[in-house]
Amino acid sequence: MTRYYLGVDGGGTNCRIRLADENLVTLGEGRGGPSNLQIQNGEPAYRSILDGAKAAFAAAGLPETEYANAYGCFCMAGGRSVVDRDAFQRRPWPFAAVRTYDDIDAAHAGALGGADGAVIIAGTGSAALAIVGGKRHQCGGWGFHIGDQMSGAILGRELVRRAVEATDGLVSGSPLTVAVIDKLGGSIDAVMEWSFPKPVTPVEFKDADGAELPVTVGRAPKAYGDFTRMIFEYFDKGDPIARELMELEMSYVDNYVRWFKARGATRMAATGGLGERLFPLLVERYGSFIVKPLGDNLSGAVILAKQNFGA
């Protein structure tokens, strides 16, 4: 009986699905919508995977009856929570079997070909995972509000804060901080308005007594993460604030490198848009400890599917 492997790279904005044969040769791919497990109890992610799987099987020229011969590995945004992963895995899937992982696991398997080593994700968010001698070591990935130190969102937020402080005269500025203020409206008042967009629909929550209270809604992490392009642009020009921010970013990476090495990791790959852009700086700082990723999250998800369910 033919066995298929279904890999899912589930992101907060969309998910990608790849169907592969027993030799991990790609047969077809599909896409779905938002796939964070912590949004609406994973219901949008569930629909997204089913839609994307349907497209992948159609692209492969396979009927949906072949779902019963497909083994899936779902690597999902919001998968840091064990409870959410387990609940998602127990949903009524039409496949032979499934396993749900955090998205860092797909990044690790893809970057290192399923072998031992360490990986960081540095994109809008950030996370870290090492596998050494079969033992899993994970840290970070706790989200914008309480973690994600290596992320583009945190780096961009620090830039906006520095630009505001420089405009107030509290700290030194640079052409980069001036450009940020101009981009966001030309004044601190405009920046403040930008940072707290008015929701179209009022957002409320209830206190311990059941009373409804308003929630102050700020910009999403991606809005801050978008500033990383500007930071690199000015970094390449020698801007002093861009260089300070890059050193701050590298100091966060230092913490993870020390953590990895203390657990026996001998190599590390960096993934995510920010991680890929940092590659030359990482090599300069850490030498041969840094390796180029072999593949992406989607290839990692398929590798994990075969590792879990290979005949």
Coordinates of C-alpha atoms in Angstrom, one line a residue:
M1 CA 0.0 0.0 0.0
T2 CA 1.3 3.4 -1.0
R3 CA 2.2 5.7 2.0
Y4 CA 2.1 9.5 1.7
Y5 CA 3.5 12.2 4.0
L6 CA 1.7 15.4 4.6
G7 CA 3.7 18.3 6.0
V8 CA 2.1 21.5 7.3
D9 CA 3.8 24.8 8.1
G10 CA 1.1 26.6 9.9
G11 CA 1.6 30.3 10.4
G12 CA -0.4 33.1 11.9
T13 CA -1.2 34.6 8.5
N14 CA -1.4 31.4 6.3
C15 CA -0.4 27.8 6.2
R16 CA 1.5 25.8 3.5
I17 CA 0.9 22.1 2.9
R18 CA 3.1 19.7 1.1
L19 CA 2.2 16.1 0.0
A20 CA 5.2 13.8 -0.5
D21 CA 5.8 10.2 -1.4
E22 CA 7.8 7.7 0.6
N23 CA 11.1 9.1 -0.6
L24 CA 9.9 12.7 0.4
V25 CA 9.6 13.7 -3.3
T26 CA 7.0 16.5 -3.5
L27 CA 3.8 15.4 -5.2
G28 CA 1.7 18.5 -4.7
E29 CA 1.3 21.6 -2.5
G30 CA -1.6 23.7 -1.3
R31 CA -2.3 26.7 0.9
G32 CA -4.7 27.6 3.6
G33 CA -5.5 30.6 5.8
P34 CA -4.5 31.7 9.3
S35 CA -3.3 28.7 11.4
N36 CA -2.5 29.8 14.9
L37 CA -3.7 27.2 17.4
Q38 CA -4.6 29.8 20.0
I39 CA -7.1 31.6 17.8
Q40 CA -10.7 30.4 18.2
N41 CA -9.5 27.1 19.7
G42 CA -7.7 26.2 16.5
E43 CA -10.9 26.1 14.3
P44 CA -9.5 28.4 11.6
A45 CA -6.3 26.3 11.5
Y46 CA -8.4 23.1 11.2
R47 CA -10.3 24.5 8.2
S48 CA -7.1 25.8 6.7
I49 CA -5.3 22.5 6.8
L50 CA -8.3 20.6 5.3
D51 CA -8.6 23.2 2.5
G52 CA -4.8 23.1 1.8
A53 CA -4.7 19.3 1.9
K54 CA -7.5 19.2 -0.7
A55 CA -5.5 21.4 -3.0
A56 CA -2.3 19.4 -2.4
F57 CA -4.0 16.1 -3.3
A58 CA -5.6 17.7 -6.3
A59 CA -2.3 19.1 -7.5
A60 CA -0.8 15.5 -7.1
G61 CA -3.7 14.1 -9.2
L62 CA -4.8 11.9 -6.2
P63 CA -8.4 11.4 -5.1
E64 CA -9.5 12.3 -1.6
T65 CA -9.9 8.6 -0.9
E66 CA -6.1 8.5 -0.6
Y67 CA -6.3 10.6 2.6
A68 CA -6.5 7.3 4.4
N69 CA -2.9 6.5 3.3
A70 CA -1.5 9.9 4.3
Y71 CA 0.4 10.6 7.6
G72 CA 0.5 14.2 8.7
C73 CA 2.8 16.3 10.7
F74 CA 1.4 19.7 11.6
C75 CA 3.9 22.3 12.8
M76 CA 1.8 25.2 14.0
A77 CA 2.1 28.8 15.2
G78 CA 0.8 28.9 18.8
G79 CA 2.0 25.3 19.2
R80 CA 4.1 26.2 22.2
S81 CA 1.1 25.2 24.4
V82 CA 1.1 21.4 25.0
V83 CA -2.7 21.6 25.7
D84 CA -3.5 23.3 22.4
R85 CA -1.3 20.9 20.5
D86 CA -2.9 17.8 22.0
A87 CA -6.4 19.2 21.5
F88 CA -5.7 19.9 17.9
Q89 CA -4.2 16.5 17.3
R90 CA -7.4 14.9 18.6
R91 CA -9.7 16.6 16.1
P92 CA -11.5 14.4 13.5
W93 CA -8.8 14.2 10.8
P94 CA -9.4 12.1 7.7
F95 CA -5.8 11.0 7.5
A96 CA -4.2 7.8 8.6
A97 CA -2.5 9.5 11.6
V98 CA -1.3 12.9 12.6
R99 CA 1.1 14.5 15.0
T100 CA 1.1 18.2 16.0
Y101 CA 4.3 20.1 16.8
D102 CA 5.3 23.7 17.6
D103 CA 6.5 25.6 14.5
I104 CA 10.1 25.6 15.9
D105 CA 10.2 21.9 15.3
A106 CA 9.7 22.3 11.6
A107 CA 12.3 25.0 11.5
H108 CA 14.8 22.7 13.2
A109 CA 14.1 19.7 11.1
G110 CA 14.2 21.7 7.9
A111 CA 17.3 23.7 8.7
L112 CA 19.3 20.7 9.9
G113 CA 17.8 17.9 7.8
G114 CA 16.3 16.2 10.8
A115 CA 19.7 15.8 12.5
D116 CA 21.1 17.1 15.8
G117 CA 22.0 20.7 16.4
A118 CA 20.4 24.0 17.3
V119 CA 18.2 26.5 15.5
I120 CA 16.8 29.9 16.2
I121 CA 13.7 31.4 14.5
A122 CA 14.2 35.2 14.2
G123 CA 11.2 36.6 12.3
T124 CA 8.3 38.6 13.5
G125 CA 8.6 36.4 16.6
S126 CA 11.5 34.3 17.9
A127 CA 12.1 30.9 19.5
A128 CA 14.9 28.4 19.9
L129 CA 15.4 24.6 19.9
A130 CA 18.3 22.3 20.2
I131 CA 18.3 18.5 19.8
V132 CA 21.4 16.8 21.2
G133 CA 21.7 13.1 21.4
G134 CA 18.0 12.7 20.8
K135 CA 17.2 15.0 23.7
R136 CA 15.0 18.1 23.0
H137 CA 15.9 21.5 24.6
Q138 CA 13.5 24.4 23.9
C139 CA 13.4 27.9 25.1
G140 CA 11.8 31.2 24.1
G141 CA 8.8 31.5 21.9
W142 CA 6.6 33.0 24.6
G143 CA 5.2 35.8 22.4
F144 CA 5.6 39.5 21.9
H145 CA 4.4 40.7 25.3
I146 CA 6.6 38.5 27.6
G147 CA 9.3 37.1 25.3
D148 CA 10.5 37.0 21.7
Q149 CA 13.7 38.8 22.5
M150 CA 15.4 38.0 19.2
S151 CA 12.4 39.0 17.1
G152 CA 11.9 41.7 14.5
A153 CA 8.9 42.9 16.5
I154 CA 11.0 43.6 19.6
L155 CA 13.8 45.2 17.5
G156 CA 11.3 47.4 15.7
R157 CA 9.6 48.4 18.9
E158 CA 12.9 49.4 20.4
L159 CA 13.6 51.5 17.3
V160 CA 10.3 53.4 17.7
R161 CA 10.8 53.9 21.4
R162 CA 14.3 55.2 20.7
A163 CA 13.0 57.6 18.0
V164 CA 10.4 59.0 20.5
E165 CA 13.0 59.4 23.2
A166 CA 15.4 61.1 20.8
T167 CA 12.7 63.5 19.7
D168 CA 11.9 64.3 23.3
G169 CA 15.6 65.1 23.8
L170 CA 16.2 62.4 26.3
V171 CA 18.8 60.5 24.3
S172 CA 20.8 61.0 21.1
G173 CA 19.2 60.5 17.8
S174 CA 20.3 59.8 14.2
P175 CA 19.0 60.0 10.6
L176 CA 17.3 56.7 11.4
T177 CA 15.3 58.0 14.3
V178 CA 14.3 61.1 12.3
A179 CA 13.2 58.9 9.4
V180 CA 11.0 56.8 11.8
I181 CA 9.2 59.9 13.1
D182 CA 8.7 61.2 9.6
K183 CA 7.4 57.8 8.5
L184 CA 4.8 57.7 11.3
G185 CA 3.4 61.2 10.8
G186 CA 6.1 63.7 11.7
S187 CA 5.5 64.2 15.4
I188 CA 5.4 62.2 18.7
D189 CA 1.7 62.9 18.8
A190 CA 1.3 61.2 15.4
V191 CA 3.4 58.2 16.6
M192 CA 1.3 57.8 19.7
E193 CA -1.9 57.8 17.5
W194 CA -0.2 55.2 15.3
S195 CA 0.7 53.0 18.2
F196 CA -2.9 52.8 19.5
P197 CA -5.1 52.3 16.4
K198 CA -8.8 52.6 17.1
P199 CA -10.5 49.3 16.7
V200 CA -13.6 49.3 14.4
T201 CA -15.4 47.0 16.9
P202 CA -15.0 47.7 20.6
V203 CA -12.9 45.1 22.3
E204 CA -13.9 44.2 25.8
F205 CA -13.2 41.6 28.5
K206 CA -14.7 40.8 31.9
D207 CA -13.2 41.2 35.3
A208 CA -13.5 38.6 38.1
D209 CA -17.0 39.9 38.9
G210 CA -18.2 39.6 35.3
A211 CA -18.2 43.3 34.6
E212 CA -17.2 44.3 31.1
L213 CA -14.0 46.4 30.9
P214 CA -12.4 48.1 27.9
V215 CA -9.1 46.7 26.5
T216 CA -6.4 49.0 25.2
V217 CA -5.4 47.6 21.9
G218 CA -1.9 48.4 20.5
R219 CA -0.2 47.7 17.2
A220 CA 0.3 44.0 16.3
P221 CA 3.9 42.7 16.4
K222 CA 4.1 42.6 12.6
A223 CA 3.7 46.4 12.5
Y224 CA 6.9 46.8 14.6
G225 CA 8.6 43.9 12.8
D226 CA 8.2 45.8 9.5
F227 CA 10.8 48.3 10.7
T228 CA 13.6 45.8 10.6
R229 CA 14.1 46.5 6.9
M230 CA 14.7 50.2 7.7
I231 CA 17.2 49.2 10.5
F232 CA 19.3 47.2 8.1
E233 CA 19.1 49.9 5.4
Y234 CA 20.5 52.4 7.9
F235 CA 22.9 49.9 9.4
D236 CA 24.5 49.5 6.0
K237 CA 24.9 53.2 5.9
G238 CA 26.7 53.3 9.3
D239 CA 23.9 54.9 11.2
P240 CA 24.9 54.9 14.9
I241 CA 21.4 54.1 16.3
A242 CA 21.0 51.2 13.8
R243 CA 24.4 49.9 15.0
E244 CA 23.3 50.1 18.6
L245 CA 20.1 48.2 17.9
M246 CA 22.0 45.5 15.9
E247 CA 24.3 45.1 18.9
L248 CA 21.3 44.8 21.1
E249 CA 19.9 42.1 18.8
M250 CA 23.2 40.2 18.8
S251 CA 23.3 40.4 22.6
Y252 CA 20.0 38.5 22.7
V253 CA 21.4 35.9 20.3
D254 CA 24.4 35.6 22.6
N255 CA 22.2 34.4 25.4
Y256 CA 20.8 31.6 23.2
V257 CA 24.2 30.6 21.9
R258 CA 25.5 30.2 25.4
W259 CA 22.4 28.2 26.3
F260 CA 22.8 25.9 23.3
K261 CA 26.5 25.3 23.9
A262 CA 25.9 24.5 27.6
R263 CA 23.6 21.7 26.4
G264 CA 26.2 20.3 24.0
A265 CA 25.1 21.8 20.7
T266 CA 27.9 22.1 18.2
R267 CA 26.2 24.0 15.4
M268 CA 23.3 26.4 15.0
A269 CA 21.2 27.6 12.0
A270 CA 19.2 30.8 12.0
T271 CA 15.8 30.9 10.2
G272 CA 13.1 33.5 9.7
G273 CA 13.5 36.7 7.7
L274 CA 15.6 38.4 10.4
G275 CA 17.7 35.3 11.0
E276 CA 18.5 35.0 7.3
R277 CA 19.6 38.7 7.2
L278 CA 21.7 38.2 10.3
F279 CA 23.7 35.3 8.8
P280 CA 26.9 37.3 7.9
L281 CA 27.0 38.9 11.4
L282 CA 26.4 35.5 13.0
V283 CA 29.3 34.0 11.2
E284 CA 31.5 36.9 12.1
R285 CA 30.6 36.6 15.7
Y286 CA 30.4 32.8 16.2
G287 CA 32.5 31.4 13.4
S288 CA 32.0 27.7 12.4
F289 CA 29.2 27.3 15.1
I290 CA 26.9 28.8 12.5
V291 CA 25.6 26.8 9.5
K292 CA 23.4 27.7 6.6
P293 CA 19.9 26.1 6.8
L294 CA 19.5 23.1 4.5
G295 CA 15.7 23.7 4.0
D296 CA 12.7 25.6 5.2
N297 CA 9.8 24.8 7.6
L298 CA 7.7 23.0 5.1
S299 CA 10.5 20.6 4.2
G300 CA 11.0 20.1 7.9
A301 CA 7.4 19.2 8.5
V302 CA 7.6 16.5 5.8
I303 CA 10.8 15.2 7.4
L304 CA 9.1 15.0 10.8
A305 CA 6.1 13.2 9.2
K306 CA 8.4 10.4 7.9
Q307 CA 10.4 10.3 11.2
N308 CA 7.1 9.7 13.1
F309 CA 5.3 7.5 10.7
G310 CA 7.9 5.9 8.4
A311 CA 7.2 2.3 7.5

